[in-house]
PDB file of C-alpha atoms in Angstrom:
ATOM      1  CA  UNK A   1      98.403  88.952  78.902  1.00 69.00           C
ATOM      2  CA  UNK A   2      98.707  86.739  82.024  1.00 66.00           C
ATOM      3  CA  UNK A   3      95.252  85.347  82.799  1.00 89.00           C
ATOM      4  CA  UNK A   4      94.597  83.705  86.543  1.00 95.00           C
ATOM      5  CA  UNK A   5      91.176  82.477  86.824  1.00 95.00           C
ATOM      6  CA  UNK A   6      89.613  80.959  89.456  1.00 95.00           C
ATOM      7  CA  UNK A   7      86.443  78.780  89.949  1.00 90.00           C
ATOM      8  CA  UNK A   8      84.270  80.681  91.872  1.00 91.00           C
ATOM      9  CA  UNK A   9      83.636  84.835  92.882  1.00 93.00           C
ATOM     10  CA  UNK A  10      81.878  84.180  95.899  1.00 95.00           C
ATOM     11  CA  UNK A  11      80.972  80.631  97.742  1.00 96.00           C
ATOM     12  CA  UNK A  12      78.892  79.910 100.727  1.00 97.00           C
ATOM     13  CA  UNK A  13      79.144  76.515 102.340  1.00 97.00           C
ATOM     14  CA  UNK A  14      78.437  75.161 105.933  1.00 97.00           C
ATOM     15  CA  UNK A  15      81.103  74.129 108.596  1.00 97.00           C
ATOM     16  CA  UNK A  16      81.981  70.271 108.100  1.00 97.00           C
ATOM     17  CA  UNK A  17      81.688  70.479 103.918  1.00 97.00           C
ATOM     18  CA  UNK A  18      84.496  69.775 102.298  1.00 97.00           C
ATOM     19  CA  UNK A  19      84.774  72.437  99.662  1.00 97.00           C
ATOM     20  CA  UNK A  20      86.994  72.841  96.317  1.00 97.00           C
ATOM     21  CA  UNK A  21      88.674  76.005  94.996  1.00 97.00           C
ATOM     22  CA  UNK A  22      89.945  75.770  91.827  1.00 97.00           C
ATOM     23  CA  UNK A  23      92.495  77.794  90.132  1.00 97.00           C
ATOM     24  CA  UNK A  24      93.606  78.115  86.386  1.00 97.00           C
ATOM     25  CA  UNK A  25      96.463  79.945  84.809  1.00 96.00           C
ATOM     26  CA  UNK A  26      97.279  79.810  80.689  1.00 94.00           C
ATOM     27  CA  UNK A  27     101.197  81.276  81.079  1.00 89.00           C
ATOM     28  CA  UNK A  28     102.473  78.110  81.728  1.00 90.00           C
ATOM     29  CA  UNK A  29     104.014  79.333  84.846  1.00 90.00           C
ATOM     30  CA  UNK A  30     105.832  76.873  86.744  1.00 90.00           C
ATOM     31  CA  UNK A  31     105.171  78.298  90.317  1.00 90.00           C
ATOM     32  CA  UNK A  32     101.556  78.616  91.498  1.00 93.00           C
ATOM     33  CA  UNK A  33     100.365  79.692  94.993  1.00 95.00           C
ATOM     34  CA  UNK A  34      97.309  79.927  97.362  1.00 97.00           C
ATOM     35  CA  UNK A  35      97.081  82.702  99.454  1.00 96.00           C
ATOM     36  CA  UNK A  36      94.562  84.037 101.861  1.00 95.00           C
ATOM     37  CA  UNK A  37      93.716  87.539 102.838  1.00 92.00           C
ATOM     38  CA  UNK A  38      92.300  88.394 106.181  1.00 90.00           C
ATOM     39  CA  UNK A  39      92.289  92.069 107.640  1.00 85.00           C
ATOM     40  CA  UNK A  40      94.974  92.949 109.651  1.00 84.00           C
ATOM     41  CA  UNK A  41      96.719  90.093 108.209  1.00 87.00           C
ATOM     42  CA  UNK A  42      97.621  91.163 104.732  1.00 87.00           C
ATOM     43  CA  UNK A  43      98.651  88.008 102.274  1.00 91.00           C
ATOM     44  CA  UNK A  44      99.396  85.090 104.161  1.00 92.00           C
ATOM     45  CA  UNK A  45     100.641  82.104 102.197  1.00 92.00           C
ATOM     46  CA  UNK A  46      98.757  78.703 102.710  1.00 96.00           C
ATOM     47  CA  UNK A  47     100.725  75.856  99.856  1.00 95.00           C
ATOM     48  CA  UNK A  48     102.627  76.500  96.660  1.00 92.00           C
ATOM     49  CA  UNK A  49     103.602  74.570  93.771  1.00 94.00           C
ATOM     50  CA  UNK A  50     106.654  74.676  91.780  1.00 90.00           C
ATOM     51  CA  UNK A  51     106.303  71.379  89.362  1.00 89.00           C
ATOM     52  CA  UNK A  52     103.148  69.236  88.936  1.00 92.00           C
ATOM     53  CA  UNK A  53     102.432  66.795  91.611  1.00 89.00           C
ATOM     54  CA  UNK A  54     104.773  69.194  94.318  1.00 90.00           C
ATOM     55  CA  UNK A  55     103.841  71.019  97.217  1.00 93.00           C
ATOM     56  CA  UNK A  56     105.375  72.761  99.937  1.00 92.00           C
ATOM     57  CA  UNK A  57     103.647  74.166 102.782  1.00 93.00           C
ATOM     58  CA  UNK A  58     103.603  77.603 103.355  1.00 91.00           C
ATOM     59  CA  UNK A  59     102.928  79.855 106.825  1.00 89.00           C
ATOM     60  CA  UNK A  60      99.216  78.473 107.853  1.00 94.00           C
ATOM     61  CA  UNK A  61      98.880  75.018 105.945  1.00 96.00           C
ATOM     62  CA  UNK A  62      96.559  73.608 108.755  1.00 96.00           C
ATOM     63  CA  UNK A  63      93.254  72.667 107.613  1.00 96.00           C
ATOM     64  CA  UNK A  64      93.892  72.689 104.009  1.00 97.00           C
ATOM     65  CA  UNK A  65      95.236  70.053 100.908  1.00 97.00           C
ATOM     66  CA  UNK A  66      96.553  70.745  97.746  1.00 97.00           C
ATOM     67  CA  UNK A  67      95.979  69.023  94.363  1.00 96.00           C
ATOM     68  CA  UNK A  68      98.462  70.094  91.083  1.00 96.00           C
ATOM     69  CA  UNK A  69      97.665  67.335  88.587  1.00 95.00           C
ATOM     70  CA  UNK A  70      98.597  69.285  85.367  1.00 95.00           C
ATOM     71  CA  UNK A  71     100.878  72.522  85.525  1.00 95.00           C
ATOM     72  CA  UNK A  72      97.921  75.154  84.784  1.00 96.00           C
ATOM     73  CA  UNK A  73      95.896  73.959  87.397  1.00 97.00           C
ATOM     74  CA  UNK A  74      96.251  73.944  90.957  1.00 97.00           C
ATOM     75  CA  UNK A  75      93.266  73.394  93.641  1.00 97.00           C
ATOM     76  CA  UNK A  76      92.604  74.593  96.893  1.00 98.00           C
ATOM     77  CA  UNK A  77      90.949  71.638  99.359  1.00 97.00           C
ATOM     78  CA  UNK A  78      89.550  72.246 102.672  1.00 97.00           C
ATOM     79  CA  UNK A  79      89.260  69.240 104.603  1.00 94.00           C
ATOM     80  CA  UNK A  80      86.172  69.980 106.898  1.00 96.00           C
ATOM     81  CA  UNK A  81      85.367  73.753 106.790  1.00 97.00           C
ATOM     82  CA  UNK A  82      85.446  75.568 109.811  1.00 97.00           C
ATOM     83  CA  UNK A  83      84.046  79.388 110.289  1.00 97.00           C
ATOM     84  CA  UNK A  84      87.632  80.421 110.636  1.00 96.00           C
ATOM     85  CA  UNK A  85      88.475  79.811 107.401  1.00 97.00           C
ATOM     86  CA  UNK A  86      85.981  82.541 106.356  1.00 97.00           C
ATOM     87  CA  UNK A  87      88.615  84.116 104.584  1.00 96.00           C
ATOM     88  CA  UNK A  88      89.261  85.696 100.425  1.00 94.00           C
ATOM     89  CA  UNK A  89      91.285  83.407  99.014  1.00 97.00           C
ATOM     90  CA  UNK A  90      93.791  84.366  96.629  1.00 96.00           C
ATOM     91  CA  UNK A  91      95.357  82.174  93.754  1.00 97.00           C
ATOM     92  CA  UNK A  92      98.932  83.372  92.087  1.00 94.00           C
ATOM     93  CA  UNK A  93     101.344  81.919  89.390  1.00 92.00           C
ATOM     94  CA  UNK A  94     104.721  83.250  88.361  1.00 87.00           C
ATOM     95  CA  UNK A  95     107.418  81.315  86.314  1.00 82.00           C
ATOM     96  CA  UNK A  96     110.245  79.122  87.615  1.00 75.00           C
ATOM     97  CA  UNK A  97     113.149  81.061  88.961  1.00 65.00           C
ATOM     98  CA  UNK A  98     116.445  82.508  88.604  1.00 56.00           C
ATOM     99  CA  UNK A  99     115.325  84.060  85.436  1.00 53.00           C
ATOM    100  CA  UNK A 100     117.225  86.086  83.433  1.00 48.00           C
ATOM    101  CA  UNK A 101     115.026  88.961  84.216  1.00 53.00           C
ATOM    102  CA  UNK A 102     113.212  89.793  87.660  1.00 61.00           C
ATOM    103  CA  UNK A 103     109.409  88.287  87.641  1.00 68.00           C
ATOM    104  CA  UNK A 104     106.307  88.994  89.517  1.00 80.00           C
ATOM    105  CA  UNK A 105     103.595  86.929  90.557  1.00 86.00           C
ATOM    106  CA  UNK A 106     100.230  87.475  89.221  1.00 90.00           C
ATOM    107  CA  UNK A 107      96.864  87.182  90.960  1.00 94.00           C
ATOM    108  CA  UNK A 108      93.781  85.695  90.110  1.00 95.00           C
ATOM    109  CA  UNK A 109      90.710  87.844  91.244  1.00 94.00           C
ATOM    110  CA  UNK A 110      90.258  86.434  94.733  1.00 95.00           C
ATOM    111  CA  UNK A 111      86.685  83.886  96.038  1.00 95.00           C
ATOM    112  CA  UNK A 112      85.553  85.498  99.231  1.00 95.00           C
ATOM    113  CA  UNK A 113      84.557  82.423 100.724  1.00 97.00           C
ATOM    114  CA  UNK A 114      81.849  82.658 103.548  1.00 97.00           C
ATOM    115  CA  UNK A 115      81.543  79.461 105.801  1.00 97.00           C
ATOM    116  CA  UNK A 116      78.361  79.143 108.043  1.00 96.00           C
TER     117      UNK A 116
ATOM    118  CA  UNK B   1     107.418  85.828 111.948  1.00 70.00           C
ATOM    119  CA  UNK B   2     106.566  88.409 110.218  1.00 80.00           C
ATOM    120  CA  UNK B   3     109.032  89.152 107.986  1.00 90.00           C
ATOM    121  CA  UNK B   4     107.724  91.889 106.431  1.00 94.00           C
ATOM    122  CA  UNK B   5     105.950  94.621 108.073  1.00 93.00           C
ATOM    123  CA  UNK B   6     103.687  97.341 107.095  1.00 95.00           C
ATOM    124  CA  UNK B   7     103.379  99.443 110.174  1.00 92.00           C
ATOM    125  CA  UNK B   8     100.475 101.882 108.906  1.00 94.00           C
ATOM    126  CA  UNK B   9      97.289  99.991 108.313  1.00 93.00           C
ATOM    127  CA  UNK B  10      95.740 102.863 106.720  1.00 96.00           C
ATOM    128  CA  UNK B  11      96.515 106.711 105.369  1.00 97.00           C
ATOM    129  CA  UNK B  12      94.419 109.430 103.963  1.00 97.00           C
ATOM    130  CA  UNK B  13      95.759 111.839 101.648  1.00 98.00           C
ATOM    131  CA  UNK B  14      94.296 114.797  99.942  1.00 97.00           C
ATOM    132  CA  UNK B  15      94.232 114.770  95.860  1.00 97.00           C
ATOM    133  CA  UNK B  16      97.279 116.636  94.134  1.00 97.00           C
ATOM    134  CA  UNK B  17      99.437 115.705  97.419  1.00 97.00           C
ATOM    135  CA  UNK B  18     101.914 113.028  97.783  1.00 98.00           C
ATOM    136  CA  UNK B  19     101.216 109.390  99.380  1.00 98.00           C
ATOM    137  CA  UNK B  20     104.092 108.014 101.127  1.00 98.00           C
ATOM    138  CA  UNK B  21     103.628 104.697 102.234  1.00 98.00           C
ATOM    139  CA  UNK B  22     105.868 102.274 104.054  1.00 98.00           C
ATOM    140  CA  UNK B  23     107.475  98.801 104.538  1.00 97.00           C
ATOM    141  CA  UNK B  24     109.923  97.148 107.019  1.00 97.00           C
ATOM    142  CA  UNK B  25     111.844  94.032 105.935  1.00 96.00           C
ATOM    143  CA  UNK B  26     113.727  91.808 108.779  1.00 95.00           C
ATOM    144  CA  UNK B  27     115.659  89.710 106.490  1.00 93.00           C
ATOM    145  CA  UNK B  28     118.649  90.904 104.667  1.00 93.00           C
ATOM    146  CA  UNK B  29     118.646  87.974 102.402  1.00 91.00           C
ATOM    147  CA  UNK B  30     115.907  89.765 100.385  1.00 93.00           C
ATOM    148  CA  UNK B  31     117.333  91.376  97.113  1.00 90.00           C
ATOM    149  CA  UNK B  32     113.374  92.144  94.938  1.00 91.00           C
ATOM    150  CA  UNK B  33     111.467  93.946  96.064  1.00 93.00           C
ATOM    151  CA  UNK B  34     107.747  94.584  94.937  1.00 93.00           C
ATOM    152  CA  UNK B  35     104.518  96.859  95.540  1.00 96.00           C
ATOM    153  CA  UNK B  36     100.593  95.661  94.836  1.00 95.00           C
ATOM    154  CA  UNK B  37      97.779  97.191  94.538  1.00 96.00           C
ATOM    155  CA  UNK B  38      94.089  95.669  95.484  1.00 94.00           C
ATOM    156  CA  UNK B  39      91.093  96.865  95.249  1.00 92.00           C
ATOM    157  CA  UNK B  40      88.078  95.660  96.622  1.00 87.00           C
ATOM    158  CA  UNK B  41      86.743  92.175  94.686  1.00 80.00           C
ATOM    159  CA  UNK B  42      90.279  92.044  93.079  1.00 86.00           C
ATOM    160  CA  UNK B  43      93.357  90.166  93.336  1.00 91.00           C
ATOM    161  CA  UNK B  44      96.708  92.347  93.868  1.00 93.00           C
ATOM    162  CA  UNK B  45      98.240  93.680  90.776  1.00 92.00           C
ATOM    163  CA  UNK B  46     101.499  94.646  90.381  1.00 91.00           C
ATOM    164  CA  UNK B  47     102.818  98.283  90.390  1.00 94.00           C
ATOM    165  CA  UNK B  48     106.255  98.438  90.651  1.00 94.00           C
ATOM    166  CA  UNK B  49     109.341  96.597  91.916  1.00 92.00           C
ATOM    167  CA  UNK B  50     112.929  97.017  93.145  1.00 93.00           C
ATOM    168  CA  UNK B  51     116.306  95.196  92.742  1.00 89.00           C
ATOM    169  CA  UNK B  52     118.420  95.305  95.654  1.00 91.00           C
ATOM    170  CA  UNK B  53     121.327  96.988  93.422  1.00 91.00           C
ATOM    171  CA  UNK B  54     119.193 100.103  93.008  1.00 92.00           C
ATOM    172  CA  UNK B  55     117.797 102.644  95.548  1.00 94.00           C
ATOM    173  CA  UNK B  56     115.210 103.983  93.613  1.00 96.00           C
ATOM    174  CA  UNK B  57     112.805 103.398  90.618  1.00 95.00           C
ATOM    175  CA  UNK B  58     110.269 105.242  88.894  1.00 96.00           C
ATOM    176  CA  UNK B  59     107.149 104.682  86.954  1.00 94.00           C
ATOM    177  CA  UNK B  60     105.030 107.406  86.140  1.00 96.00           C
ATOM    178  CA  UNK B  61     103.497 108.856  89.459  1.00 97.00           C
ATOM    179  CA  UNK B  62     105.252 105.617  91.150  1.00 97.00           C
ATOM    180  CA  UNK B  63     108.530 105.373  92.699  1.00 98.00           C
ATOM    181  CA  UNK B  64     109.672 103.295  95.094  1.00 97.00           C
ATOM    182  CA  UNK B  65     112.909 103.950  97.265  1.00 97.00           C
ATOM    183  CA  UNK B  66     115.338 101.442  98.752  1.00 97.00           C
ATOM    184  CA  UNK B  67     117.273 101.806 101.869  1.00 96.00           C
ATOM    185  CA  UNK B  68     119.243  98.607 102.459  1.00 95.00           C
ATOM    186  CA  UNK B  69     120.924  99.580 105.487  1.00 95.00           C
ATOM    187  CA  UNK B  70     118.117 100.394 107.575  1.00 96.00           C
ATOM    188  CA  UNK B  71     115.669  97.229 105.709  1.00 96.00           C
ATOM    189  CA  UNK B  72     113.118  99.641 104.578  1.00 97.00           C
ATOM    190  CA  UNK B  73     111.490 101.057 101.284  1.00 97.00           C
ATOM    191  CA  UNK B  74     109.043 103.153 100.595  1.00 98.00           C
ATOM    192  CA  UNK B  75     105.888 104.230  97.687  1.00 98.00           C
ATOM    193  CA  UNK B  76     105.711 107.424  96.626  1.00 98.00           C
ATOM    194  CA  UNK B  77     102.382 108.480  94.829  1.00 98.00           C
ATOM    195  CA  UNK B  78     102.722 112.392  93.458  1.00 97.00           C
ATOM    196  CA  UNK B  79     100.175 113.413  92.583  1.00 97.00           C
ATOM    197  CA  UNK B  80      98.026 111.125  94.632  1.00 98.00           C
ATOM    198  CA  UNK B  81      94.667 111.109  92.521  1.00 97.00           C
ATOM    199  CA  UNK B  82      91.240 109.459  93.831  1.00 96.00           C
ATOM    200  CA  UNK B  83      91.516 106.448  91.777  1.00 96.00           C
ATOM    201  CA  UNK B  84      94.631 105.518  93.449  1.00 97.00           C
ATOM    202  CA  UNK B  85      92.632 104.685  96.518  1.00 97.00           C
ATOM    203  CA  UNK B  86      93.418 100.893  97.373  1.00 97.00           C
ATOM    204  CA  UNK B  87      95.296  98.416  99.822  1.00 95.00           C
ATOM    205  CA  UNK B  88      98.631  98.925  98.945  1.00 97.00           C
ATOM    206  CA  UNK B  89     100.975  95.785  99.947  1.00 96.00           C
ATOM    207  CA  UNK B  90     104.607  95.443  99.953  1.00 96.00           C
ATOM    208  CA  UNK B  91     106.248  91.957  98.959  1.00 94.00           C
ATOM    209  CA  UNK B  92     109.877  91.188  99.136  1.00 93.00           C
ATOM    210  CA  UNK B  93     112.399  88.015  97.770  1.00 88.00           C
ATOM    211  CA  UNK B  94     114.885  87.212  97.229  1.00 84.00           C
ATOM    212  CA  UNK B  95     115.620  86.792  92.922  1.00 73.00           C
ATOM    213  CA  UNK B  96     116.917  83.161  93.127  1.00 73.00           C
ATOM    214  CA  UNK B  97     113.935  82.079  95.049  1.00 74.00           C
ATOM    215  CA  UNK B  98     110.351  81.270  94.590  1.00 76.00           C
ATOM    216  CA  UNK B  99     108.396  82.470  97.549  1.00 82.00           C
ATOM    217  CA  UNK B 100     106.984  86.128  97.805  1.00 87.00           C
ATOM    218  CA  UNK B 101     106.840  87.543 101.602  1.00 91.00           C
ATOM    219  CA  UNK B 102     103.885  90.278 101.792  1.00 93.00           C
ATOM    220  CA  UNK B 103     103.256  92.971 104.537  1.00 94.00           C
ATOM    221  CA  UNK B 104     100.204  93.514 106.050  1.00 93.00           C
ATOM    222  CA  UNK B 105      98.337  96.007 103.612  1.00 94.00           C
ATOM    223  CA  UNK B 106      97.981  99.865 104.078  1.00 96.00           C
ATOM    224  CA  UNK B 107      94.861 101.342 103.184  1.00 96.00           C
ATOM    225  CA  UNK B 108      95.396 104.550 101.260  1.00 97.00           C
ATOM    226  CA  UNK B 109      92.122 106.338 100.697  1.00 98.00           C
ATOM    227  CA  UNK B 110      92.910 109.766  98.082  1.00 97.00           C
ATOM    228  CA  UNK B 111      90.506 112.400  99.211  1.00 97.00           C
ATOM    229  CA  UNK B 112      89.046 114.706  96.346  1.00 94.00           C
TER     230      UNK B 112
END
């Protein structure tokens, strides 16, 4: 079974901290993504990974870093944190593609992240 | 751009009945197709999915329908049952690439 972890359920933290979301998978996936999930908004994709050290910006990239220093692991940085970036954030692997057969991602279980 | 679209934010159903629920894709580039489920606290799991060279698939209660010419497929839930209550998103890709496009969510709520 496909287990995506991430560091924290819930995290409260005050505009201007820089604050850390972590995320783990044990699949070796390849891929691995940050998402966040707003109403009204559905999933909207902030960085992804495909290989260790990569990155490649997805739709709203502004305000956040990324860090993938070994494959199963892939962080979530925010600079200076700002009230609009009150947000769940969602963390997702899937393996490398084309693939001989079709592949989802898989979702860790979300930190609803609450900045003051 | 929103390239996928999810034009009901929300539905209510009654138990036993079926849930139909929705999604708009703009570009025709997109050959997989997938639906999530979420519930509250969770990440999205997966339900089902699509290839382009199909027009439907079933799972159980699930199946999902693909209409290519018009860029739209659908979930169909029968019978809808309370537990099935959730956000319900829509993803599309296309099977050489890497990125996942996701519609805005519809929030089916199964009423007993």
């Amino acid at each position: 079974d496909v287990k995506v972890t991430q560091s924290s359920r819930y995290l409260v933290k005050r505009t201007g901290e820089k604050v850390f979301l972590e995320c783990v998978q044990d699949m070796d996936h390849e891929n691995m993504f940050w998402y966040r999930q707003d109403p009204g908004l559905g999933l909207r994709l902030i960085y992804f990974s495909y290989d260790v050290k990569m990155k490649e910006k997805g739709d709203i990239p502004e305000g956040y870093s990324v860090s993938r220093e070994k494959k199963e692991r892939f962080s979530l940085i925010l600079e200076s944190a700002s009230t609009n970036q009150t947000s769940m954030y969602l963390c997702a692997s899937s393996p490398y593609r084309p693939l001989p057969k079709q592949e989802t991602q898989y979702f860790g279980p979300g930190t609803r992240l609450l900045v003051l | 751009d929103q390239q996928v679209k999810q034009n009901s934010p929300s539905l209510s159903v009654q138990e036993g009945r079926i849930s139909i629920l929705n999604c708009d894709y703009t570009n025709s580039m997109f050959d997989y197709f997938l639906w999530y489920k979420k519930y509250p606290a969770e990440g999205p799991t997966f339900l089902i999915s699509i290839s382009s060279i199909k027009d439907k698939n079933e799972d159980g209660r699930f199946t999902v329908f693909l209409n290519k010419s018009a860029k739209h497929l659908s979930l169909h839930i029968v019978p809808s049952q309370p537990g099935d209550s959730a956000v319900y998103f829509c993803a599309a890709s296309q099977i050489t690439g890497n990125q996942f496009y996701f519609g805005t969510g519809t929030s089916l709520t199964v009423i007993p």
